[in-house]
């Protein structure tokens, strides 16, 4: 890393949903902005791209990328994890391809990667895991309307996430998080090389609500909740964004 690079804010590529492909573009823009704002708050420079980005725009973003944030959004095509479509909805192949390309570019350089909601699921799928295409009881009303569903998440002691959210506190960290998803990861769905860093109870068995790399030296972490939505998120999660950007600051 050059001397100049050490002193510039780390560049964080954020994959976003394309607002024009939604029923409510104004709300989609608002949702996208929350990710950008979260990175700015902790000293990073966000570079937002969606599936409409040209090959040249993608190449330029990936070339300057110090970290990758995979954001929330539409369901991933089940074909990417070897399944027929049963309950997946709103699949966007263009978004899937954008994120697959971003994932490959970040992995080639072992850059820090953070996944949020769909992003957690993408990390698992791109790593060779699978998803359950529908669960009941975890999908809040549309963003900005109705009462947010919240539930407890138990963060596994000794994980990177526990160190970030719980600091020096011994034992398990239990936090109440928002819930905006209808797809999920179970322990049986986890890809090799990933570990469950947080779980939530469910009638069909505990759900993986946070995952991370089994390699303690790699910042590869996903959370199923939406910590960028600070109005329904414990303040501890601001430390997650800060830790991610700090890891990107040290990327080669």
JSON list of C-alpha atoms in Angstrom, two decimals:
[
{"chain": "A", "resi": 1, "resn": "UNK", "atom": "CA", "xyz": [0.00, 0.00, 0.00]},
{"chain": "A", "resi": 2, "resn": "UNK", "atom": "CA", "xyz": [1.35, 3.42, -0.90]},
{"chain": "A", "resi": 3, "resn": "UNK", "atom": "CA", "xyz": [1.82, 6.19, 1.65]},
{"chain": "A", "resi": 4, "resn": "UNK", "atom": "CA", "xyz": [-0.98, 8.18, 0.04]},
{"chain": "A", "resi": 5, "resn": "UNK", "atom": "CA", "xyz": [-3.33, 5.21, 0.15]},
{"chain": "A", "resi": 6, "resn": "UNK", "atom": "CA", "xyz": [-2.83, 4.87, 3.90]},
{"chain": "A", "resi": 7, "resn": "UNK", "atom": "CA", "xyz": [-4.21, 8.35, 4.49]},
{"chain": "A", "resi": 8, "resn": "UNK", "atom": "CA", "xyz": [-7.23, 8.32, 2.19]},
{"chain": "A", "resi": 9, "resn": "UNK", "atom": "CA", "xyz": [-10.57, 7.02, 3.47]},
{"chain": "A", "resi": 10, "resn": "UNK", "atom": "CA", "xyz": [-11.11, 3.41, 2.43]},
{"chain": "A", "resi": 11, "resn": "UNK", "atom": "CA", "xyz": [-13.30, 2.96, -0.63]},
{"chain": "A", "resi": 12, "resn": "UNK", "atom": "CA", "xyz": [-16.25, 0.66, 0.04]},
{"chain": "A", "resi": 13, "resn": "UNK", "atom": "CA", "xyz": [-18.11, -0.73, -2.95]},
{"chain": "A", "resi": 14, "resn": "UNK", "atom": "CA", "xyz": [-21.78, -1.24, -2.04]},
{"chain": "A", "resi": 15, "resn": "UNK", "atom": "CA", "xyz": [-23.95, -3.37, -4.29]},
{"chain": "A", "resi": 16, "resn": "UNK", "atom": "CA", "xyz": [-27.44, -1.88, -4.35]},
{"chain": "A", "resi": 17, "resn": "UNK", "atom": "CA", "xyz": [-30.86, -2.71, -5.70]},
{"chain": "A", "resi": 18, "resn": "UNK", "atom": "CA", "xyz": [-31.85, -0.74, -8.81]},
{"chain": "A", "resi": 19, "resn": "UNK", "atom": "CA", "xyz": [-34.71, 1.57, -7.75]},
{"chain": "A", "resi": 20, "resn": "UNK", "atom": "CA", "xyz": [-36.37, 1.50, -11.17]},
{"chain": "A", "resi": 21, "resn": "UNK", "atom": "CA", "xyz": [-36.90, -2.26, -10.84]},
{"chain": "A", "resi": 22, "resn": "UNK", "atom": "CA", "xyz": [-39.06, -1.84, -7.73]},
{"chain": "A", "resi": 23, "resn": "UNK", "atom": "CA", "xyz": [-42.69, -0.85, -7.21]},
{"chain": "A", "resi": 24, "resn": "UNK", "atom": "CA", "xyz": [-41.63, 2.13, -5.09]},
{"chain": "A", "resi": 25, "resn": "UNK", "atom": "CA", "xyz": [-38.47, 3.77, -6.47]},
{"chain": "A", "resi": 26, "resn": "UNK", "atom": "CA", "xyz": [-38.51, 6.60, -3.91]},
{"chain": "A", "resi": 27, "resn": "UNK", "atom": "CA", "xyz": [-38.45, 4.17, -0.99]},
{"chain": "A", "resi": 28, "resn": "UNK", "atom": "CA", "xyz": [-35.78, 2.10, -2.74]},
{"chain": "A", "resi": 29, "resn": "UNK", "atom": "CA", "xyz": [-33.55, 5.18, -2.99]},
{"chain": "A", "resi": 30, "resn": "UNK", "atom": "CA", "xyz": [-34.13, 5.89, 0.69]},
{"chain": "A", "resi": 31, "resn": "UNK", "atom": "CA", "xyz": [-33.16, 2.32, 1.59]},
{"chain": "A", "resi": 32, "resn": "UNK", "atom": "CA", "xyz": [-30.02, 2.52, -0.54]},
{"chain": "A", "resi": 33, "resn": "UNK", "atom": "CA", "xyz": [-29.01, 5.78, 1.08]},
{"chain": "A", "resi": 34, "resn": "UNK", "atom": "CA", "xyz": [-29.00, 4.19, 4.52]},
{"chain": "A", "resi": 35, "resn": "UNK", "atom": "CA", "xyz": [-26.07, 1.96, 3.51]},
{"chain": "A", "resi": 36, "resn": "UNK", "atom": "CA", "xyz": [-24.13, 4.89, 2.08]},
{"chain": "A", "resi": 37, "resn": "UNK", "atom": "CA", "xyz": [-24.78, 6.96, 5.21]},
{"chain": "A", "resi": 38, "resn": "UNK", "atom": "CA", "xyz": [-23.60, 4.15, 7.49]},
{"chain": "A", "resi": 39, "resn": "UNK", "atom": "CA", "xyz": [-20.24, 3.94, 5.71]},
{"chain": "A", "resi": 40, "resn": "UNK", "atom": "CA", "xyz": [-19.77, 7.71, 5.72]},
{"chain": "A", "resi": 41, "resn": "UNK", "atom": "CA", "xyz": [-20.48, 7.85, 9.48]},
{"chain": "A", "resi": 42, "resn": "UNK", "atom": "CA", "xyz": [-17.53, 5.57, 10.23]},
{"chain": "A", "resi": 43, "resn": "UNK", "atom": "CA", "xyz": [-15.05, 7.24, 7.88]},
{"chain": "A", "resi": 44, "resn": "UNK", "atom": "CA", "xyz": [-15.37, 5.31, 4.63]},
{"chain": "A", "resi": 45, "resn": "UNK", "atom": "CA", "xyz": [-16.03, 6.47, 1.09]},
{"chain": "A", "resi": 46, "resn": "UNK", "atom": "CA", "xyz": [-19.03, 4.60, -0.35]},
{"chain": "A", "resi": 47, "resn": "UNK", "atom": "CA", "xyz": [-19.17, 3.65, -4.01]},
{"chain": "A", "resi": 48, "resn": "UNK", "atom": "CA", "xyz": [-22.70, 2.50, -4.76]},
{"chain": "A", "resi": 49, "resn": "UNK", "atom": "CA", "xyz": [-23.35, 0.45, -7.89]},
{"chain": "A", "resi": 50, "resn": "UNK", "atom": "CA", "xyz": [-26.37, -1.47, -9.13]},
{"chain": "A", "resi": 51, "resn": "UNK", "atom": "CA", "xyz": [-26.97, -3.88, -11.96]},
{"chain": "A", "resi": 52, "resn": "UNK", "atom": "CA", "xyz": [-27.25, -1.06, -14.49]},
{"chain": "A", "resi": 53, "resn": "UNK", "atom": "CA", "xyz": [-23.55, -0.22, -14.04]},
{"chain": "A", "resi": 54, "resn": "UNK", "atom": "CA", "xyz": [-21.57, -0.68, -17.26]},
{"chain": "A", "resi": 55, "resn": "UNK", "atom": "CA", "xyz": [-18.63, -3.04, -17.49]},
{"chain": "A", "resi": 56, "resn": "UNK", "atom": "CA", "xyz": [-16.33, -0.02, -17.39]},
{"chain": "A", "resi": 57, "resn": "UNK", "atom": "CA", "xyz": [-18.04, 1.37, -14.29]},
{"chain": "A", "resi": 58, "resn": "UNK", "atom": "CA", "xyz": [-17.80, -2.00, -12.55]},
{"chain": "A", "resi": 59, "resn": "UNK", "atom": "CA", "xyz": [-14.14, -2.38, -13.44]},
{"chain": "A", "resi": 60, "resn": "UNK", "atom": "CA", "xyz": [-13.35, 1.11, -12.13]},
{"chain": "A", "resi": 61, "resn": "UNK", "atom": "CA", "xyz": [-15.21, 0.47, -8.86]},
{"chain": "A", "resi": 62, "resn": "UNK", "atom": "CA", "xyz": [-13.57, -2.91, -8.28]},
{"chain": "A", "resi": 63, "resn": "UNK", "atom": "CA", "xyz": [-10.10, -1.52, -9.06]},
{"chain": "A", "resi": 64, "resn": "UNK", "atom": "CA", "xyz": [-10.32, 1.06, -6.26]},
{"chain": "A", "resi": 65, "resn": "UNK", "atom": "CA", "xyz": [-12.24, -1.16, -3.81]},
{"chain": "A", "resi": 66, "resn": "UNK", "atom": "CA", "xyz": [-10.84, -1.60, -0.31]},
{"chain": "A", "resi": 67, "resn": "UNK", "atom": "CA", "xyz": [-13.92, -3.44, 1.00]},
{"chain": "A", "resi": 68, "resn": "UNK", "atom": "CA", "xyz": [-17.20, -4.85, -0.30]},
{"chain": "A", "resi": 69, "resn": "UNK", "atom": "CA", "xyz": [-20.63, -4.42, 1.26]},
{"chain": "A", "resi": 70, "resn": "UNK", "atom": "CA", "xyz": [-23.34, -6.72, -0.13]},
{"chain": "A", "resi": 71, "resn": "UNK", "atom": "CA", "xyz": [-26.65, -5.07, 0.75]},
{"chain": "A", "resi": 72, "resn": "UNK", "atom": "CA", "xyz": [-30.23, -6.27, 1.13]},
{"chain": "A", "resi": 73, "resn": "UNK", "atom": "CA", "xyz": [-32.72, -6.75, -1.65]},
{"chain": "A", "resi": 74, "resn": "UNK", "atom": "CA", "xyz": [-34.40, -9.27, -3.95]},
{"chain": "A", "resi": 75, "resn": "UNK", "atom": "CA", "xyz": [-34.14, -13.03, -3.53]},
{"chain": "A", "resi": 76, "resn": "UNK", "atom": "CA", "xyz": [-31.16, -14.83, -5.05]},
{"chain": "A", "resi": 77, "resn": "UNK", "atom": "CA", "xyz": [-31.93, -17.13, -7.98]},
{"chain": "A", "resi": 78, "resn": "UNK", "atom": "CA", "xyz": [-32.17, -20.65, -6.47]},
{"chain": "A", "resi": 79, "resn": "UNK", "atom": "CA", "xyz": [-30.40, -21.96, -9.56]},
{"chain": "A", "resi": 80, "resn": "UNK", "atom": "CA", "xyz": [-27.22, -20.44, -8.13]},
{"chain": "A", "resi": 81, "resn": "UNK", "atom": "CA", "xyz": [-27.35, -22.96, -5.29]},
{"chain": "A", "resi": 82, "resn": "UNK", "atom": "CA", "xyz": [-28.65, -25.86, -7.34]},
{"chain": "A", "resi": 83, "resn": "UNK", "atom": "CA", "xyz": [-32.32, -25.70, -6.44]},
{"chain": "A", "resi": 84, "resn": "UNK", "atom": "CA", "xyz": [-35.58, -25.30, -8.32]},
{"chain": "A", "resi": 85, "resn": "UNK", "atom": "CA", "xyz": [-37.55, -22.13, -7.59]},
{"chain": "A", "resi": 86, "resn": "UNK", "atom": "CA", "xyz": [-40.33, -22.87, -5.10]},
{"chain": "A", "resi": 87, "resn": "UNK", "atom": "CA", "xyz": [-40.85, -19.85, -2.85]},
{"chain": "A", "resi": 88, "resn": "UNK", "atom": "CA", "xyz": [-38.21, -17.37, -4.05]},
{"chain": "A", "resi": 89, "resn": "UNK", "atom": "CA", "xyz": [-39.71, -14.12, -5.40]},
{"chain": "A", "resi": 90, "resn": "UNK", "atom": "CA", "xyz": [-38.48, -11.03, -7.20]},
{"chain": "A", "resi": 91, "resn": "UNK", "atom": "CA", "xyz": [-35.38, -12.75, -8.54]},
{"chain": "A", "resi": 92, "resn": "UNK", "atom": "CA", "xyz": [-33.06, -10.39, -10.44]},
{"chain": "A", "resi": 93, "resn": "UNK", "atom": "CA", "xyz": [-30.39, -12.26, -12.44]},
{"chain": "A", "resi": 94, "resn": "UNK", "atom": "CA", "xyz": [-28.61, -8.98, -13.21]},
{"chain": "A", "resi": 95, "resn": "UNK", "atom": "CA", "xyz": [-28.18, -8.25, -9.51]},
{"chain": "A", "resi": 96, "resn": "UNK", "atom": "CA", "xyz": [-26.97, -11.79, -8.89]},
{"chain": "A", "resi": 97, "resn": "UNK", "atom": "CA", "xyz": [-24.32, -11.43, -11.60]},
{"chain": "A", "resi": 98, "resn": "UNK", "atom": "CA", "xyz": [-23.18, -8.03, -10.36]},
{"chain": "A", "resi": 99, "resn": "UNK", "atom": "CA", "xyz": [-22.63, -9.41, -6.88]},
{"chain": "A", "resi": 100, "resn": "UNK", "atom": "CA", "xyz": [-20.96, -12.56, -8.14]},
{"chain": "A", "resi": 101, "resn": "UNK", "atom": "CA", "xyz": [-18.50, -10.38, -10.05]},
{"chain": "A", "resi": 102, "resn": "UNK", "atom": "CA", "xyz": [-17.92, -8.11, -7.04]},
{"chain": "A", "resi": 103, "resn": "UNK", "atom": "CA", "xyz": [-17.46, -11.16, -4.81]},
{"chain": "A", "resi": 104, "resn": "UNK", "atom": "CA", "xyz": [-14.84, -12.61, -7.15]},
{"chain": "A", "resi": 105, "resn": "UNK", "atom": "CA", "xyz": [-12.97, -9.31, -7.37]},
{"chain": "A", "resi": 106, "resn": "UNK", "atom": "CA", "xyz": [-12.93, -8.90, -3.57]},
{"chain": "A", "resi": 107, "resn": "UNK", "atom": "CA", "xyz": [-11.91, -12.50, -2.94]},
{"chain": "A", "resi": 108, "resn": "UNK", "atom": "CA", "xyz": [-9.03, -12.34, -5.38]},
{"chain": "A", "resi": 109, "resn": "UNK", "atom": "CA", "xyz": [-7.46, -9.72, -3.10]},
{"chain": "A", "resi": 110, "resn": "UNK", "atom": "CA", "xyz": [-8.81, -11.12, 0.20]},
{"chain": "A", "resi": 111, "resn": "UNK", "atom": "CA", "xyz": [-10.59, -7.82, 0.85]},
{"chain": "A", "resi": 112, "resn": "UNK", "atom": "CA", "xyz": [-12.98, -7.40, 3.80]},
{"chain": "A", "resi": 113, "resn": "UNK", "atom": "CA", "xyz": [-16.58, -8.31, 2.94]},
{"chain": "A", "resi": 114, "resn": "UNK", "atom": "CA", "xyz": [-19.71, -7.46, 4.92]},
{"chain": "A", "resi": 115, "resn": "UNK", "atom": "CA", "xyz": [-23.13, -8.84, 4.01]},
{"chain": "A", "resi": 116, "resn": "UNK", "atom": "CA", "xyz": [-26.47, -7.47, 5.18]},
{"chain": "A", "resi": 117, "resn": "UNK", "atom": "CA", "xyz": [-29.71, -9.49, 4.89]},
{"chain": "A", "resi": 118, "resn": "UNK", "atom": "CA", "xyz": [-29.59, -10.67, 1.26]},
{"chain": "A", "resi": 119, "resn": "UNK", "atom": "CA", "xyz": [-25.85, -10.03, 1.59]},
{"chain": "A", "resi": 120, "resn": "UNK", "atom": "CA", "xyz": [-25.53, -12.69, 4.30]},
{"chain": "A", "resi": 121, "resn": "UNK", "atom": "CA", "xyz": [-27.38, -15.10, 2.03]},
{"chain": "A", "resi": 122, "resn": "UNK", "atom": "CA", "xyz": [-25.16, -14.14, -0.91]},
{"chain": "A", "resi": 123, "resn": "UNK", "atom": "CA", "xyz": [-22.00, -14.85, 1.09]},
{"chain": "A", "resi": 124, "resn": "UNK", "atom": "CA", "xyz": [-23.34, -18.31, 1.90]},
{"chain": "A", "resi": 125, "resn": "UNK", "atom": "CA", "xyz": [-24.42, -19.05, -1.68]},
{"chain": "A", "resi": 126, "resn": "UNK", "atom": "CA", "xyz": [-21.20, -17.76, -3.26]},
{"chain": "A", "resi": 127, "resn": "UNK", "atom": "CA", "xyz": [-19.25, -19.86, -0.75]},
{"chain": "A", "resi": 128, "resn": "UNK", "atom": "CA", "xyz": [-21.11, -23.02, -1.82]},
{"chain": "A", "resi": 129, "resn": "UNK", "atom": "CA", "xyz": [-24.01, -23.07, 0.65]},
{"chain": "A", "resi": 130, "resn": "UNK", "atom": "CA", "xyz": [-27.78, -23.15, 0.18]},
{"chain": "A", "resi": 131, "resn": "UNK", "atom": "CA", "xyz": [-30.87, -21.29, 1.41]},
{"chain": "A", "resi": 132, "resn": "UNK", "atom": "CA", "xyz": [-34.33, -22.14, 2.65]},
{"chain": "A", "resi": 133, "resn": "UNK", "atom": "CA", "xyz": [-36.61, -20.28, 0.26]},
{"chain": "A", "resi": 134, "resn": "UNK", "atom": "CA", "xyz": [-39.32, -19.26, 2.74]},
{"chain": "A", "resi": 135, "resn": "UNK", "atom": "CA", "xyz": [-39.91, -19.07, 6.47]},
{"chain": "A", "resi": 136, "resn": "UNK", "atom": "CA", "xyz": [-42.85, -17.56, 8.33]},
{"chain": "A", "resi": 137, "resn": "UNK", "atom": "CA", "xyz": [-42.73, -14.91, 11.02]},
{"chain": "A", "resi": 138, "resn": "UNK", "atom": "CA", "xyz": [-39.57, -12.98, 10.11]},
{"chain": "A", "resi": 139, "resn": "UNK", "atom": "CA", "xyz": [-40.80, -10.55, 7.47]},
{"chain": "A", "resi": 140, "resn": "UNK", "atom": "CA", "xyz": [-41.71, -7.08, 8.74]},
{"chain": "A", "resi": 141, "resn": "UNK", "atom": "CA", "xyz": [-44.11, -4.84, 6.82]},
{"chain": "A", "resi": 142, "resn": "UNK", "atom": "CA", "xyz": [-42.56, -2.91, 3.96]},
{"chain": "A", "resi": 143, "resn": "UNK", "atom": "CA", "xyz": [-39.82, -0.53, 5.05]},
{"chain": "A", "resi": 144, "resn": "UNK", "atom": "CA", "xyz": [-41.27, 2.66, 6.48]},
{"chain": "A", "resi": 145, "resn": "UNK", "atom": "CA", "xyz": [-44.74, 1.23, 7.09]},
{"chain": "A", "resi": 146, "resn": "UNK", "atom": "CA", "xyz": [-46.21, -0.78, 9.95]},
{"chain": "A", "resi": 147, "resn": "UNK", "atom": "CA", "xyz": [-44.58, -2.17, 13.07]},
{"chain": "A", "resi": 148, "resn": "UNK", "atom": "CA", "xyz": [-41.13, -3.66, 12.70]},
{"chain": "A", "resi": 149, "resn": "UNK", "atom": "CA", "xyz": [-40.79, -7.29, 13.78]},
{"chain": "A", "resi": 150, "resn": "UNK", "atom": "CA", "xyz": [-37.90, -7.74, 16.21]},
{"chain": "A", "resi": 151, "resn": "UNK", "atom": "CA", "xyz": [-36.50, -10.89, 17.79]},
{"chain": "A", "resi": 152, "resn": "UNK", "atom": "CA", "xyz": [-33.48, -11.86, 19.89]},
{"chain": "A", "resi": 153, "resn": "UNK", "atom": "CA", "xyz": [-30.21, -13.02, 18.35]},
{"chain": "A", "resi": 154, "resn": "UNK", "atom": "CA", "xyz": [-27.68, -14.93, 20.41]},
{"chain": "A", "resi": 155, "resn": "UNK", "atom": "CA", "xyz": [-24.14, -14.08, 19.30]},
{"chain": "A", "resi": 156, "resn": "UNK", "atom": "CA", "xyz": [-21.79, -17.01, 19.73]},
{"chain": "A", "resi": 157, "resn": "UNK", "atom": "CA", "xyz": [-18.95, -16.40, 22.22]},
{"chain": "A", "resi": 158, "resn": "UNK", "atom": "CA", "xyz": [-15.46, -16.35, 20.76]},
{"chain": "A", "resi": 159, "resn": "UNK", "atom": "CA", "xyz": [-16.51, -15.23, 17.29]},
{"chain": "A", "resi": 160, "resn": "UNK", "atom": "CA", "xyz": [-15.30, -12.11, 15.54]},
{"chain": "A", "resi": 161, "resn": "UNK", "atom": "CA", "xyz": [-18.84, -10.73, 15.75]},
{"chain": "A", "resi": 162, "resn": "UNK", "atom": "CA", "xyz": [-18.98, -11.30, 19.51]},
{"chain": "A", "resi": 163, "resn": "UNK", "atom": "CA", "xyz": [-15.75, -9.36, 19.90]},
{"chain": "A", "resi": 164, "resn": "UNK", "atom": "CA", "xyz": [-17.15, -6.49, 17.87]},
{"chain": "A", "resi": 165, "resn": "UNK", "atom": "CA", "xyz": [-20.60, -6.25, 19.43]},
{"chain": "A", "resi": 166, "resn": "UNK", "atom": "CA", "xyz": [-19.84, -7.41, 22.94]},
{"chain": "A", "resi": 167, "resn": "UNK", "atom": "CA", "xyz": [-16.34, -6.08, 23.41]},
{"chain": "A", "resi": 168, "resn": "UNK", "atom": "CA", "xyz": [-14.70, -7.59, 26.45]},
{"chain": "A", "resi": 169, "resn": "UNK", "atom": "CA", "xyz": [-17.95, -8.96, 27.91]},
{"chain": "A", "resi": 170, "resn": "UNK", "atom": "CA", "xyz": [-17.66, -12.68, 28.72]},
{"chain": "A", "resi": 171, "resn": "UNK", "atom": "CA", "xyz": [-20.22, -15.21, 27.54]},
{"chain": "A", "resi": 172, "resn": "UNK", "atom": "CA", "xyz": [-22.90, -14.91, 24.91]},
{"chain": "A", "resi": 173, "resn": "UNK", "atom": "CA", "xyz": [-24.21, -11.56, 23.68]},
{"chain": "A", "resi": 174, "resn": "UNK", "atom": "CA", "xyz": [-27.98, -11.43, 23.14]},
{"chain": "A", "resi": 175, "resn": "UNK", "atom": "CA", "xyz": [-29.42, -8.49, 21.21]},
{"chain": "A", "resi": 176, "resn": "UNK", "atom": "CA", "xyz": [-32.84, -7.67, 19.80]},
{"chain": "A", "resi": 177, "resn": "UNK", "atom": "CA", "xyz": [-32.68, -7.07, 16.04]},
{"chain": "A", "resi": 178, "resn": "UNK", "atom": "CA", "xyz": [-35.08, -6.08, 13.28]},
{"chain": "A", "resi": 179, "resn": "UNK", "atom": "CA", "xyz": [-36.29, -8.72, 10.84]},
{"chain": "A", "resi": 180, "resn": "UNK", "atom": "CA", "xyz": [-37.07, -8.04, 7.17]},
{"chain": "A", "resi": 181, "resn": "UNK", "atom": "CA", "xyz": [-36.47, -11.40, 5.52]},
{"chain": "A", "resi": 182, "resn": "UNK", "atom": "CA", "xyz": [-38.50, -14.36, 4.32]},
{"chain": "A", "resi": 183, "resn": "UNK", "atom": "CA", "xyz": [-35.54, -16.52, 3.27]},
{"chain": "A", "resi": 184, "resn": "UNK", "atom": "CA", "xyz": [-32.98, -17.90, 5.67]},
{"chain": "A", "resi": 185, "resn": "UNK", "atom": "CA", "xyz": [-29.91, -19.98, 6.38]},
{"chain": "A", "resi": 186, "resn": "UNK", "atom": "CA", "xyz": [-29.95, -22.95, 8.71]},
{"chain": "A", "resi": 187, "resn": "UNK", "atom": "CA", "xyz": [-26.84, -24.62, 10.09]},
{"chain": "A", "resi": 188, "resn": "UNK", "atom": "CA", "xyz": [-27.30, -27.44, 7.58]},
{"chain": "A", "resi": 189, "resn": "UNK", "atom": "CA", "xyz": [-27.26, -24.85, 4.78]},
{"chain": "A", "resi": 190, "resn": "UNK", "atom": "CA", "xyz": [-23.91, -23.30, 5.75]},
{"chain": "A", "resi": 191, "resn": "UNK", "atom": "CA", "xyz": [-21.07, -23.47, 3.25]},
{"chain": "A", "resi": 192, "resn": "UNK", "atom": "CA", "xyz": [-17.79, -25.09, 4.18]},
{"chain": "A", "resi": 193, "resn": "UNK", "atom": "CA", "xyz": [-15.43, -22.49, 5.59]},
{"chain": "A", "resi": 194, "resn": "UNK", "atom": "CA", "xyz": [-18.20, -20.50, 7.28]},
{"chain": "A", "resi": 195, "resn": "UNK", "atom": "CA", "xyz": [-19.34, -20.66, 10.89]},
{"chain": "A", "resi": 196, "resn": "UNK", "atom": "CA", "xyz": [-22.55, -19.55, 12.56]},
{"chain": "A", "resi": 197, "resn": "UNK", "atom": "CA", "xyz": [-21.73, -16.45, 14.59]},
{"chain": "A", "resi": 198, "resn": "UNK", "atom": "CA", "xyz": [-25.30, -15.73, 15.70]},
{"chain": "A", "resi": 199, "resn": "UNK", "atom": "CA", "xyz": [-28.61, -17.59, 15.80]},
{"chain": "A", "resi": 200, "resn": "UNK", "atom": "CA", "xyz": [-32.30, -16.98, 16.39]},
{"chain": "A", "resi": 201, "resn": "UNK", "atom": "CA", "xyz": [-34.94, -19.47, 17.52]},
{"chain": "A", "resi": 202, "resn": "UNK", "atom": "CA", "xyz": [-37.51, -20.68, 15.00]},
{"chain": "A", "resi": 203, "resn": "UNK", "atom": "CA", "xyz": [-40.14, -23.40, 15.03]},
{"chain": "A", "resi": 204, "resn": "UNK", "atom": "CA", "xyz": [-38.27, -25.36, 12.39]},
{"chain": "A", "resi": 205, "resn": "UNK", "atom": "CA", "xyz": [-34.96, -25.06, 14.23]},
{"chain": "A", "resi": 206, "resn": "UNK", "atom": "CA", "xyz": [-32.53, -22.23, 14.93]},
{"chain": "A", "resi": 207, "resn": "UNK", "atom": "CA", "xyz": [-31.76, -19.89, 12.05]},
{"chain": "A", "resi": 208, "resn": "UNK", "atom": "CA", "xyz": [-28.26, -18.60, 11.31]},
{"chain": "A", "resi": 209, "resn": "UNK", "atom": "CA", "xyz": [-28.64, -14.84, 11.80]},
{"chain": "A", "resi": 210, "resn": "UNK", "atom": "CA", "xyz": [-24.92, -14.09, 11.53]},
{"chain": "A", "resi": 211, "resn": "UNK", "atom": "CA", "xyz": [-22.09, -15.93, 9.84]},
{"chain": "A", "resi": 212, "resn": "UNK", "atom": "CA", "xyz": [-18.38, -15.39, 9.38]},
{"chain": "A", "resi": 213, "resn": "UNK", "atom": "CA", "xyz": [-15.27, -16.99, 7.99]},
{"chain": "A", "resi": 214, "resn": "UNK", "atom": "CA", "xyz": [-13.75, -19.87, 9.92]},
{"chain": "A", "resi": 215, "resn": "UNK", "atom": "CA", "xyz": [-10.41, -18.20, 9.12]},
{"chain": "A", "resi": 216, "resn": "UNK", "atom": "CA", "xyz": [-9.84, -15.81, 12.02]},
{"chain": "A", "resi": 217, "resn": "UNK", "atom": "CA", "xyz": [-7.58, -13.66, 9.84]},
{"chain": "A", "resi": 218, "resn": "UNK", "atom": "CA", "xyz": [-10.29, -12.99, 7.22]},
{"chain": "A", "resi": 219, "resn": "UNK", "atom": "CA", "xyz": [-12.95, -10.29, 7.65]},
{"chain": "A", "resi": 220, "resn": "UNK", "atom": "CA", "xyz": [-15.86, -12.06, 5.98]},
{"chain": "A", "resi": 221, "resn": "UNK", "atom": "CA", "xyz": [-19.02, -11.48, 7.95]},
{"chain": "A", "resi": 222, "resn": "UNK", "atom": "CA", "xyz": [-22.75, -11.37, 7.33]},
{"chain": "A", "resi": 223, "resn": "UNK", "atom": "CA", "xyz": [-25.76, -10.42, 9.44]},
{"chain": "A", "resi": 224, "resn": "UNK", "atom": "CA", "xyz": [-29.39, -11.18, 8.60]},
{"chain": "A", "resi": 225, "resn": "UNK", "atom": "CA", "xyz": [-30.76, -8.02, 10.22]},
{"chain": "A", "resi": 226, "resn": "UNK", "atom": "CA", "xyz": [-30.55, -4.48, 8.84]},
{"chain": "A", "resi": 227, "resn": "UNK", "atom": "CA", "xyz": [-28.14, -2.52, 11.09]},
{"chain": "A", "resi": 228, "resn": "UNK", "atom": "CA", "xyz": [-28.18, 0.46, 8.73]},
{"chain": "A", "resi": 229, "resn": "UNK", "atom": "CA", "xyz": [-31.76, 1.07, 9.91]},
{"chain": "A", "resi": 230, "resn": "UNK", "atom": "CA", "xyz": [-30.67, 2.61, 13.18]},
{"chain": "A", "resi": 231, "resn": "UNK", "atom": "CA", "xyz": [-34.19, 3.35, 14.39]},
{"chain": "A", "resi": 232, "resn": "UNK", "atom": "CA", "xyz": [-34.73, -0.39, 15.00]},
{"chain": "A", "resi": 233, "resn": "UNK", "atom": "CA", "xyz": [-31.16, -1.50, 15.71]},
{"chain": "A", "resi": 234, "resn": "UNK", "atom": "CA", "xyz": [-29.14, -1.71, 18.96]},
{"chain": "A", "resi": 235, "resn": "UNK", "atom": "CA", "xyz": [-26.37, 0.89, 19.05]},
{"chain": "A", "resi": 236, "resn": "UNK", "atom": "CA", "xyz": [-23.75, -1.87, 19.33]},
{"chain": "A", "resi": 237, "resn": "UNK", "atom": "CA", "xyz": [-24.11, -2.50, 15.60]},
{"chain": "A", "resi": 238, "resn": "UNK", "atom": "CA", "xyz": [-22.49, 0.83, 14.77]},
{"chain": "A", "resi": 239, "resn": "UNK", "atom": "CA", "xyz": [-19.29, -0.89, 15.91]},
{"chain": "A", "resi": 240, "resn": "UNK", "atom": "CA", "xyz": [-19.81, -3.47, 13.17]},
{"chain": "A", "resi": 241, "resn": "UNK", "atom": "CA", "xyz": [-19.65, -0.82, 10.45]},
{"chain": "A", "resi": 242, "resn": "UNK", "atom": "CA", "xyz": [-16.62, 0.75, 12.13]},
{"chain": "A", "resi": 243, "resn": "UNK", "atom": "CA", "xyz": [-14.81, -2.60, 12.37]},
{"chain": "A", "resi": 244, "resn": "UNK", "atom": "CA", "xyz": [-15.52, -3.32, 8.70]},
{"chain": "A", "resi": 245, "resn": "UNK", "atom": "CA", "xyz": [-14.20, 0.05, 7.52]},
{"chain": "A", "resi": 246, "resn": "UNK", "atom": "CA", "xyz": [-11.16, -0.30, 9.82]},
{"chain": "A", "resi": 247, "resn": "UNK", "atom": "CA", "xyz": [-10.43, -3.68, 8.22]},
{"chain": "A", "resi": 248, "resn": "UNK", "atom": "CA", "xyz": [-10.77, -2.09, 4.78]},
{"chain": "A", "resi": 249, "resn": "UNK", "atom": "CA", "xyz": [-8.41, 0.69, 5.85]},
{"chain": "A", "resi": 250, "resn": "UNK", "atom": "CA", "xyz": [-5.73, -1.93, 6.39]},
{"chain": "A", "resi": 251, "resn": "UNK", "atom": "CA", "xyz": [-6.35, -3.76, 3.10]},
{"chain": "A", "resi": 252, "resn": "UNK", "atom": "CA", "xyz": [-3.47, -4.00, 0.66]}
]
